Each structure stands twice: as structure tokens, then as C-alpha cells.
Short mmCIF file of N, CA and C in Angstrom, two decimals:
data_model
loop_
_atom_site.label_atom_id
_atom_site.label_comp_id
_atom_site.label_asym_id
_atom_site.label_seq_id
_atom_site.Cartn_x
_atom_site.Cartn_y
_atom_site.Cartn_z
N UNK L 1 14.22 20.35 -5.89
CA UNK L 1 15.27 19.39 -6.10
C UNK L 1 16.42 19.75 -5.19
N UNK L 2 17.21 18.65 -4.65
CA UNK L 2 17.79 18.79 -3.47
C UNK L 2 19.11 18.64 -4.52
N UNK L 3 20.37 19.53 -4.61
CA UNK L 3 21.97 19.08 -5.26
C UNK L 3 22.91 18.63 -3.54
N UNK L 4 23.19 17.53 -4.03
CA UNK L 4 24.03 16.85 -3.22
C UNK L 4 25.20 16.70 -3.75
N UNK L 5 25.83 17.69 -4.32
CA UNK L 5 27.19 17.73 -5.09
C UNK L 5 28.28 17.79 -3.81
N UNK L 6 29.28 16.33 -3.74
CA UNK L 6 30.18 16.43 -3.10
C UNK L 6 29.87 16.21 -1.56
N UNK L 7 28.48 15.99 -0.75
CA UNK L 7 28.30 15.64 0.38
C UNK L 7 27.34 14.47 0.44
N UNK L 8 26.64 14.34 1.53
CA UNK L 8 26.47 12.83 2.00
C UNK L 8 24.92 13.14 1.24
N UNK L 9 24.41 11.83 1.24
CA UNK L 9 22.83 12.01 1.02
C UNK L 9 21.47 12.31 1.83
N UNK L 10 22.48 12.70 3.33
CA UNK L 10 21.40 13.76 3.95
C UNK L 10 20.51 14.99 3.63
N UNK L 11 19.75 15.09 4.18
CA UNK L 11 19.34 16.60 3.57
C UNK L 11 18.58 17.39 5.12
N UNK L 12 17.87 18.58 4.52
CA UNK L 12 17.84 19.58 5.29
C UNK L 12 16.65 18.88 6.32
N UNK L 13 16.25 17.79 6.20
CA UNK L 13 14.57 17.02 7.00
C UNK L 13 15.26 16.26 7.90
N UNK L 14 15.82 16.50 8.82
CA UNK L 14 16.18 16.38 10.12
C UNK L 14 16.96 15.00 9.83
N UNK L 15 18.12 15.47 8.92
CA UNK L 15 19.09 13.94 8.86
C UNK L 15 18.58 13.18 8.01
N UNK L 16 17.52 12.98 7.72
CA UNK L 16 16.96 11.60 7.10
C UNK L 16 17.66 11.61 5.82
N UNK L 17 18.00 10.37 5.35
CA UNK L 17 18.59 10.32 4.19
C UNK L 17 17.78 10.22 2.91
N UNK L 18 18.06 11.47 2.03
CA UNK L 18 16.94 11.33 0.75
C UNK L 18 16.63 10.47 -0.09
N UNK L 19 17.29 9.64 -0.11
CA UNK L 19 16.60 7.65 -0.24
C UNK L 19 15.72 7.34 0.43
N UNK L 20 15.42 7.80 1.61
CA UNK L 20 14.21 7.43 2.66
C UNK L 20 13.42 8.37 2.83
N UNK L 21 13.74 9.87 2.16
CA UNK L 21 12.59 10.74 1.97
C UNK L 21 12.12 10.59 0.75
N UNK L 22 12.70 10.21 -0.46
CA UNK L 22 12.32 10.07 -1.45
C UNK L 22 11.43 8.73 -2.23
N UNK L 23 10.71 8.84 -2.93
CA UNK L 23 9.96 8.04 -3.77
C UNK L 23 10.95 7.39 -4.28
N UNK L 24 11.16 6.06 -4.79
CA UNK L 24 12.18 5.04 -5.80
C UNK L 24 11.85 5.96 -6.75
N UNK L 25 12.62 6.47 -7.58
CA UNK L 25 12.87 7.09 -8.44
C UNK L 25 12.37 6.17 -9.64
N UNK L 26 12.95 4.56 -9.42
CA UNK L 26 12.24 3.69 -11.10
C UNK L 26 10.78 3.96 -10.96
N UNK L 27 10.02 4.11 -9.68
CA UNK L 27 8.56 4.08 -9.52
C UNK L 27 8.07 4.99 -9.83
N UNK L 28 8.25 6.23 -9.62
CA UNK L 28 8.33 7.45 -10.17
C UNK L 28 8.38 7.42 -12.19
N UNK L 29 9.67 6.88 -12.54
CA UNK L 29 9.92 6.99 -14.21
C UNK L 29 8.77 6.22 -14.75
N UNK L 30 8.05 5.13 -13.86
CA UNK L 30 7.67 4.28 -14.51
C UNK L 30 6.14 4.52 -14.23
N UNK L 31 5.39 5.57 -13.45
CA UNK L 31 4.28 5.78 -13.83
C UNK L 31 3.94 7.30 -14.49
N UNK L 32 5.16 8.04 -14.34
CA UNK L 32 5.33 8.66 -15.46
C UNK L 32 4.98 8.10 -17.25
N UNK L 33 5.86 7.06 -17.18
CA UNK L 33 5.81 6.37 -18.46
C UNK L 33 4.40 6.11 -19.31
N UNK L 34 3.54 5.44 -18.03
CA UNK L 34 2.69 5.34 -18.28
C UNK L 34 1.14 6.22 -18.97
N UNK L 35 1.73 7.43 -18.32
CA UNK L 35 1.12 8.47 -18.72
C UNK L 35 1.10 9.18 -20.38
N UNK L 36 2.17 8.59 -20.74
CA UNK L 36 3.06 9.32 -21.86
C UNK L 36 3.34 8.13 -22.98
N UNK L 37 3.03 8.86 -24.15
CA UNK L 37 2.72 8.07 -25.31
C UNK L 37 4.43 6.96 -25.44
N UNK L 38 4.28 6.49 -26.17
CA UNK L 38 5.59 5.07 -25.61
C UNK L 38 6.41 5.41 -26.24
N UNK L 39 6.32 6.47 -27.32
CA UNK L 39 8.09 6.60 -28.02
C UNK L 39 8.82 7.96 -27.29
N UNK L 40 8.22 8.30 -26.21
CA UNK L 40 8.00 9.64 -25.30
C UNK L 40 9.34 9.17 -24.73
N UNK L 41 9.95 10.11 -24.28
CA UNK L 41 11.42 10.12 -23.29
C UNK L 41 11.21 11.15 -21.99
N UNK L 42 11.86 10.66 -21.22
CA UNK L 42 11.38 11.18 -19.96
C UNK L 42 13.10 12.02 -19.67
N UNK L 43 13.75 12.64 -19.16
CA UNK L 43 14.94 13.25 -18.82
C UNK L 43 14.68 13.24 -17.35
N UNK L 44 16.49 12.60 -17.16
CA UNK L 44 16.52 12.19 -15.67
C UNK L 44 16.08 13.52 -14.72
N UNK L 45 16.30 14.57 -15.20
CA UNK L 45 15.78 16.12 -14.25
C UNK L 45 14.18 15.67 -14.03
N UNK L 46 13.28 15.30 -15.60
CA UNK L 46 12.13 15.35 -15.14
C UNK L 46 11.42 14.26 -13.78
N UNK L 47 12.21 13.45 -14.27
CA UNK L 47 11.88 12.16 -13.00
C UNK L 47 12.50 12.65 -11.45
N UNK L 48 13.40 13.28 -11.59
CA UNK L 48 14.11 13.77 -10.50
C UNK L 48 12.92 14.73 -9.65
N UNK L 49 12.98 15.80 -10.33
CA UNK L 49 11.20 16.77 -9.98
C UNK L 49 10.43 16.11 -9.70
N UNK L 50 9.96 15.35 -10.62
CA UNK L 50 8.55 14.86 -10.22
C UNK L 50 9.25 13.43 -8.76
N UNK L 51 9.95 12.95 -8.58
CA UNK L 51 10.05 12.54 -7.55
C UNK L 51 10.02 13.43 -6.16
N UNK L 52 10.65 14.81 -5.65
CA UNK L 52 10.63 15.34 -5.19
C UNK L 52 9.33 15.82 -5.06
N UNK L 53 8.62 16.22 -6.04
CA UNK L 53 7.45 17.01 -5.79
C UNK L 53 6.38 16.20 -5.03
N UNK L 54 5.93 14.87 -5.46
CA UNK L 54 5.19 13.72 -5.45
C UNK L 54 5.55 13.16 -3.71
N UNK L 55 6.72 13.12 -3.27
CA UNK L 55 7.35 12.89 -2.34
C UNK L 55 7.10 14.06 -0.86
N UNK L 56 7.11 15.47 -1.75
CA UNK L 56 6.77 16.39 -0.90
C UNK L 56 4.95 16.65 -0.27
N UNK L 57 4.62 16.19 -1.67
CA UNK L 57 3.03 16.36 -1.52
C UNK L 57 2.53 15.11 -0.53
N UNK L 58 2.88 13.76 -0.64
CA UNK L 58 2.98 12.84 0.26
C UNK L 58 3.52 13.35 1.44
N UNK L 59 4.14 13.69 1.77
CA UNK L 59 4.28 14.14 3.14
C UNK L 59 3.63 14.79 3.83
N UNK L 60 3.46 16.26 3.45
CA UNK L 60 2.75 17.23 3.22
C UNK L 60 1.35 16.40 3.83
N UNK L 61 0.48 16.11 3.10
CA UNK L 61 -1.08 15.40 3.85
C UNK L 61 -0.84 14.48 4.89
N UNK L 62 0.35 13.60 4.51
CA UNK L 62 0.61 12.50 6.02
C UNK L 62 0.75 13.15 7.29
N UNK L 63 1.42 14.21 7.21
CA UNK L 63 1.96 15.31 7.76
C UNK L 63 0.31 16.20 8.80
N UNK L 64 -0.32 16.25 7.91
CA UNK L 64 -1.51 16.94 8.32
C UNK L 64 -2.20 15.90 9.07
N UNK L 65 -2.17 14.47 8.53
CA UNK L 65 -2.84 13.16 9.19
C UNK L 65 -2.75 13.19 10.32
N UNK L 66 -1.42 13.08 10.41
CA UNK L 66 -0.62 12.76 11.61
C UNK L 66 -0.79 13.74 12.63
N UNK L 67 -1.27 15.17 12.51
CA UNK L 67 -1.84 16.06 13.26
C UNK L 67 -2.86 15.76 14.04
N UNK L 68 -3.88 15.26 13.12
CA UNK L 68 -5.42 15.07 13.52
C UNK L 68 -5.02 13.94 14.78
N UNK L 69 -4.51 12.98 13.85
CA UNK L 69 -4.28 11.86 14.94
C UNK L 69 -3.91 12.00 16.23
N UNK L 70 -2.65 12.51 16.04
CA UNK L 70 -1.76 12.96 17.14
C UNK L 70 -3.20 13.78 18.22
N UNK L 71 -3.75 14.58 18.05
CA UNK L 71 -4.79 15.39 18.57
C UNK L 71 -5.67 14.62 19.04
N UNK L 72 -6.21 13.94 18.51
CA UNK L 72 -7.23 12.27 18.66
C UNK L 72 -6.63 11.25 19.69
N UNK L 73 -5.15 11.72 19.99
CA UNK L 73 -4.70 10.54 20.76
C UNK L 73 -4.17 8.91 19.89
N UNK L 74 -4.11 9.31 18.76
CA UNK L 74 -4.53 8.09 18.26
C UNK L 74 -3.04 7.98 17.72
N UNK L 75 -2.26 6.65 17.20
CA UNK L 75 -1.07 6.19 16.87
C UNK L 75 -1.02 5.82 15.61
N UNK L 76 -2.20 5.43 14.81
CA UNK L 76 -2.26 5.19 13.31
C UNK L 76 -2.89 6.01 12.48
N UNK L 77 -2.44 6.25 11.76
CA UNK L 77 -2.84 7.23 10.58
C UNK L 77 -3.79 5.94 9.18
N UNK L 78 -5.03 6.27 9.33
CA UNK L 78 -5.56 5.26 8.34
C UNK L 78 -6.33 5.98 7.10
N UNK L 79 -7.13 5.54 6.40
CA UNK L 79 -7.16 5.93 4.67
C UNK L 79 -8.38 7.24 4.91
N UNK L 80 -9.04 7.32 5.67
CA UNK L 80 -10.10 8.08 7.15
C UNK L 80 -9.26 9.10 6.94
N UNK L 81 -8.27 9.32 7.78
CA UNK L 81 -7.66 10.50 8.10
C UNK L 81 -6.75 11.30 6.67
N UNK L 82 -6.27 10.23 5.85
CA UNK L 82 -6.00 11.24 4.31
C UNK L 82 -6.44 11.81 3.70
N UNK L 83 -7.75 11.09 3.68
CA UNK L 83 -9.06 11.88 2.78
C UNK L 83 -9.10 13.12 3.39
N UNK L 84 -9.35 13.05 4.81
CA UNK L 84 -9.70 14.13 5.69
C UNK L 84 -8.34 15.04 5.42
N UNK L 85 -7.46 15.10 5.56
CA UNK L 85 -6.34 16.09 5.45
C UNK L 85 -6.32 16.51 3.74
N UNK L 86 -6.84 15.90 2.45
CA UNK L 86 -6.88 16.09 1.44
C UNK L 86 -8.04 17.54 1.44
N UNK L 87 -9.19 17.23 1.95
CA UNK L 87 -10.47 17.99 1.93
C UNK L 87 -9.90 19.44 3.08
N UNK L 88 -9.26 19.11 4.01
CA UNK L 88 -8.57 20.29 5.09
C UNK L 88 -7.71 21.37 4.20
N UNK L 89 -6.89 20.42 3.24
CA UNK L 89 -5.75 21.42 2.76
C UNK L 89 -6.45 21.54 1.81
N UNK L 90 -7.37 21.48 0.90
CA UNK L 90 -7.90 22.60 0.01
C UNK L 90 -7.65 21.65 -1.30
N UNK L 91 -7.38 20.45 -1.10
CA UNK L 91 -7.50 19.19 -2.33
C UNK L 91 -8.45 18.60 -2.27
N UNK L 92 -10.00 18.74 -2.44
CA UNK L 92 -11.16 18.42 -2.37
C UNK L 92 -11.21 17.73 -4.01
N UNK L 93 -10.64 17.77 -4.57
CA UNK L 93 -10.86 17.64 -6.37
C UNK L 93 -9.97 15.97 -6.12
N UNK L 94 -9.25 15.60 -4.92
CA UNK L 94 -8.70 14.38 -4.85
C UNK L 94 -9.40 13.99 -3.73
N UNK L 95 -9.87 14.46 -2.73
CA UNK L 95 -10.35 13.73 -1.54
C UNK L 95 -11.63 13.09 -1.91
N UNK L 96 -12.66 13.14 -2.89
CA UNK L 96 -13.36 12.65 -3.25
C UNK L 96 -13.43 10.88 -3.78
N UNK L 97 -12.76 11.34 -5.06
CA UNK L 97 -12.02 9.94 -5.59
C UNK L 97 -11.13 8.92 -5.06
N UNK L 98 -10.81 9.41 -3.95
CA UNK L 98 -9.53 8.42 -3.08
C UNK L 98 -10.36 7.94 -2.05
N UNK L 99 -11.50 8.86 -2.06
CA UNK L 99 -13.03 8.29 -0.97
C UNK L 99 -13.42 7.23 -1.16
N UNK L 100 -13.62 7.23 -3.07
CA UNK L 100 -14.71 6.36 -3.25
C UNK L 100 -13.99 4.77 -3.48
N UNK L 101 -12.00 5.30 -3.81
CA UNK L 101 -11.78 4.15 -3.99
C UNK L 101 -11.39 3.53 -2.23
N UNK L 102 -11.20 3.82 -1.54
CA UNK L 102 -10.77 3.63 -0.30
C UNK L 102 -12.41 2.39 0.37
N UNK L 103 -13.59 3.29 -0.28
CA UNK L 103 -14.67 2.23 0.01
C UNK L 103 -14.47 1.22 -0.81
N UNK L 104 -14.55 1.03 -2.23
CA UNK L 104 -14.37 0.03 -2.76
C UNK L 104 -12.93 -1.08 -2.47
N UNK L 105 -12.16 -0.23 -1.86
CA UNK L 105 -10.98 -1.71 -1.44
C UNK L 105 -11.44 -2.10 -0.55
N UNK L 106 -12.28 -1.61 0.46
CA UNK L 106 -12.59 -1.93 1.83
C UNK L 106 -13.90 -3.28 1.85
N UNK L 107 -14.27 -3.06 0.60
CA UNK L 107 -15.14 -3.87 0.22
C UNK L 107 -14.60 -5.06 -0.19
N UNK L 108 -13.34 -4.49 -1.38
CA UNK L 108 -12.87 -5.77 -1.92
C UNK L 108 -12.01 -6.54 -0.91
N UNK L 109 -11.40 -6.09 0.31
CA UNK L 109 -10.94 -6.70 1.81
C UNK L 109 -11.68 -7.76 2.09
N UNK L 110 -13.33 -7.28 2.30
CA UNK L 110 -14.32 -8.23 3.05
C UNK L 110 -14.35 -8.84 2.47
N UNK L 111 -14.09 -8.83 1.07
CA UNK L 111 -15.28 -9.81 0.35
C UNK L 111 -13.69 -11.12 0.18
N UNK L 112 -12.33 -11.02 0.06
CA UNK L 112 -11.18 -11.25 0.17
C UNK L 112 -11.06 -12.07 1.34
N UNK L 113 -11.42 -11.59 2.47
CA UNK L 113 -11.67 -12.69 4.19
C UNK L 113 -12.46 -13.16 4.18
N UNK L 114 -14.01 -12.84 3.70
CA UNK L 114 -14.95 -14.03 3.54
C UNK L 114 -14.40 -15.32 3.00
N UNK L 115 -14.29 -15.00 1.37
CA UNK L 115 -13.64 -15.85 0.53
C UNK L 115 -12.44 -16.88 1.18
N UNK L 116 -11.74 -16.24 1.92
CA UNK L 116 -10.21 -17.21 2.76
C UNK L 116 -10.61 -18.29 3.51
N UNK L 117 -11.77 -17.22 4.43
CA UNK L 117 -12.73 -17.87 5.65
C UNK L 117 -13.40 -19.32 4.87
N UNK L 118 -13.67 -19.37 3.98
CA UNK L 118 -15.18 -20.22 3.18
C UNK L 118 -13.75 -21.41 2.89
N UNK L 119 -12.68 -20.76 1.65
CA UNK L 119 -11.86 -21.79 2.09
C UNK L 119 -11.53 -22.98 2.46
N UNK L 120 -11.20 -21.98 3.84
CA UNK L 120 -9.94 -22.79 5.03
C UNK L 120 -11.24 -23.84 5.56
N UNK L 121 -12.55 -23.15 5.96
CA UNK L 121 -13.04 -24.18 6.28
C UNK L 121 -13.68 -25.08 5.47
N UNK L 122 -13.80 -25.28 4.17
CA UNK L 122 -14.02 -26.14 3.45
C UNK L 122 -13.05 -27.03 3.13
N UNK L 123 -11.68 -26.28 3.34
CA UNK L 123 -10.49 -27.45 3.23
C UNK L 123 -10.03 -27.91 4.78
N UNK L 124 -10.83 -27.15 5.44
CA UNK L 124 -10.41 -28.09 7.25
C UNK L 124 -11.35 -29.76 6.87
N UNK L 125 -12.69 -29.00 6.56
CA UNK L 125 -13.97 -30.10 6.33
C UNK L 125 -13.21 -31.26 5.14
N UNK L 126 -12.69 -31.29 4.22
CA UNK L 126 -12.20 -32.16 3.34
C UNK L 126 -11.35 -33.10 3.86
N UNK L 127 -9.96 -32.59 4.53
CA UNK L 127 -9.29 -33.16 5.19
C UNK L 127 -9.67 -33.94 6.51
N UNK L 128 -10.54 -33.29 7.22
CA UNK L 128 -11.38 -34.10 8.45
C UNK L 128 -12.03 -35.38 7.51
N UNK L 129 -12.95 -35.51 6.27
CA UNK L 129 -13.06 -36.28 5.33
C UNK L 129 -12.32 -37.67 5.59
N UNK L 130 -10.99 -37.25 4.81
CA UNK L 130 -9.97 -37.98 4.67
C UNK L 130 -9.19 -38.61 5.63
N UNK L 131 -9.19 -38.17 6.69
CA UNK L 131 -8.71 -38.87 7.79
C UNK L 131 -9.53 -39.37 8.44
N UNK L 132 -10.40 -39.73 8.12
CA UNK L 132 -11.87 -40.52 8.57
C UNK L 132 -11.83 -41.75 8.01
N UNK L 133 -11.46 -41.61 6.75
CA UNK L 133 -11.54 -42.48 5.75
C UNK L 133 -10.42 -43.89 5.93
N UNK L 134 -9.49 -43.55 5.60
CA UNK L 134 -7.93 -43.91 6.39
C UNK L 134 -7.19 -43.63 7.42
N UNK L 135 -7.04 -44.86 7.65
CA UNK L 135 -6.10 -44.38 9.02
C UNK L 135 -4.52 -44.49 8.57
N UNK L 136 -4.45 -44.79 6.54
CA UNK L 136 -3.04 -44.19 6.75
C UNK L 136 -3.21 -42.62 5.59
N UNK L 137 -1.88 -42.36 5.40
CA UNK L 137 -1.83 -40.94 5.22
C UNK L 137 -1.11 -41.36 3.42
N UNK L 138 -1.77 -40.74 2.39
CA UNK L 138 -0.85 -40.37 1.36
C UNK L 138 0.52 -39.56 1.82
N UNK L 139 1.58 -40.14 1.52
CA UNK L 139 2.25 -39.71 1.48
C UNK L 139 3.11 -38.32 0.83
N UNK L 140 2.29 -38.28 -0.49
CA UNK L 140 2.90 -37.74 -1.50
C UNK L 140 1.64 -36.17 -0.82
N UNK L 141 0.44 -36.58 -0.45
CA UNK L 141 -0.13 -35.33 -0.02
C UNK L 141 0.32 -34.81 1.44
N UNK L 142 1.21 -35.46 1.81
CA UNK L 142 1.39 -34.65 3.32
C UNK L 142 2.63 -33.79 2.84
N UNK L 143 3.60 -34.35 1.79
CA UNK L 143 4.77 -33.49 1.23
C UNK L 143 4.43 -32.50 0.09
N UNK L 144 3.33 -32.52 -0.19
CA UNK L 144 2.71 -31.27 -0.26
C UNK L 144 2.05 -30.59 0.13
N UNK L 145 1.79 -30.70 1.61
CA UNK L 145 1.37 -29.74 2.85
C UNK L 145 -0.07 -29.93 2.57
N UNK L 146 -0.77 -31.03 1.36
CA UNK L 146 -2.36 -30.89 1.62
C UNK L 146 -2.83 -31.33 3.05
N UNK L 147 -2.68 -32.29 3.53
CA UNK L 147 -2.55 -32.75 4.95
C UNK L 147 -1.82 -32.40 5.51
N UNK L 148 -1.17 -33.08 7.14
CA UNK L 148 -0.60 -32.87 8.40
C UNK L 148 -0.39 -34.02 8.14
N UNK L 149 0.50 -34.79 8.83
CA UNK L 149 0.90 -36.17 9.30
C UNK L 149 0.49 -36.26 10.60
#
């Protein structure tokens, strides 16, 4: 925990202001909360810690990411390289599970752009329909963006 009694909200991480090193603190209280039976009270110290800590450990692996990368030549740090810095620094008990969910979003992505894809062109095909049909335009559907004018 960083005391900022009486100075600015810089800290010792090269200027950056600990609002921008830090986790939102409500985000922090509030999956805390979740953890913890509901008539449970949390004390602003504990949210304070666990923001810092949570904040440090996030860095900490991005930190290691950003190594590999950097080494790789490479400019983005992607869900690939966390796992990998999780399993490097000796957090194998998390690099697993963040594996398996990292495949399953990647899945739920595709299956998310298919779905958009199927869509757009089923509502390109409807509207081609309709302007086939008439050569004038509902009005009331072009001011709700179902059509183009």
C-alpha cells in the first residue's frame, strides 16, 4: 500500500499516477463482495490491499509478456503470451484454467462473427427483396435505419 499523505498521487513507477496504476477500487470492493457471504463487510484498508496487490500481480505477468514479446519483435501482447508468462513465473495452478478459458472465448468469438456474418447477409438479401418489390420506400422503415433511402 502506497500512503500519499499530503503529496500528489504519483508514486514511485516512473510518475504514473496511482489511478492509472491502480485497479478502480469499486471493481476491486465489488468482486471481493462477491466472494463473501452478503452480510460480510469489507474495510476500506482491505479493498485498498487487495487493490494494490491484484494490480501488482497484473503487472508483474504483463510485465513478463511484454518481455517475450519485446524479444519476438512483436508489439502486442495477446492471451498466448499470459498464459505463457503465468506457466514461466511459477503460476502453473492459473495458467491452465485461463488456457482453457481463453480457448473457449476464442470459440465463442467465431461462433459470434459467423452469427453477424449469417445476419448482415440475410438482412442485405431481405432488403435487396424489398427494393425489388417497390420502387417506393416505407418511410417509417428508412427512419428506422431498416433500409437506406
Amino acid at each position: 500500500m502506497v500512503d500519499n499523505i499530503g503529496g500528489s498521487a504519483s508514486s514511485e513507477h516512473g510518475g504514473i499516477k496511482e489511478q492509472d496504476r491502480l485497479l478502480p477500487i469499486a471493481n476491486v470492493g465489488r468482486i471481493m463482495k462477491q466472494i463473501l457471504p452478503a452480510n460480510a463487510k469489507i474495510s476500506k484498508e482491505a479493498k485498498e490491499t487487495m487493490q494494490e496487490c491484484a494490480s501488482e500481480f497484473i503487472s508483474f505477468i504483463t510485465s513478463e509478456a511484454s518481455e517475450k514479446c519485446r524479444k519476438e519483435r512483436r508489439k502486442t501482447v495477446n492471451g498466448d503470451d499470459i498464459c505463457w508468462a503465468l506457466g514461466t513465473l511459477g503460476f502453473d495452478d492459473y495458467a491452465g484454467p485461463i488456457r482453457r478459458y481463453l480457448h473457449k472465448y476464442r470459440e465463442l468469438e467465431g461462433d459470434r462473427a459467423n452469427n453477424n456474418q449469417q445476419e448482415k447477409a440475410t438482412n442485405s438479401n431481405s432488403n435487396n427483396e424489398e427494393n425489388e418489390e417497390s420502387p417506393y420506400q416505407d418511410t417509417e422503415q428508412v427512419n428506422r435505419g431498416v433500409i437506406k433511402p
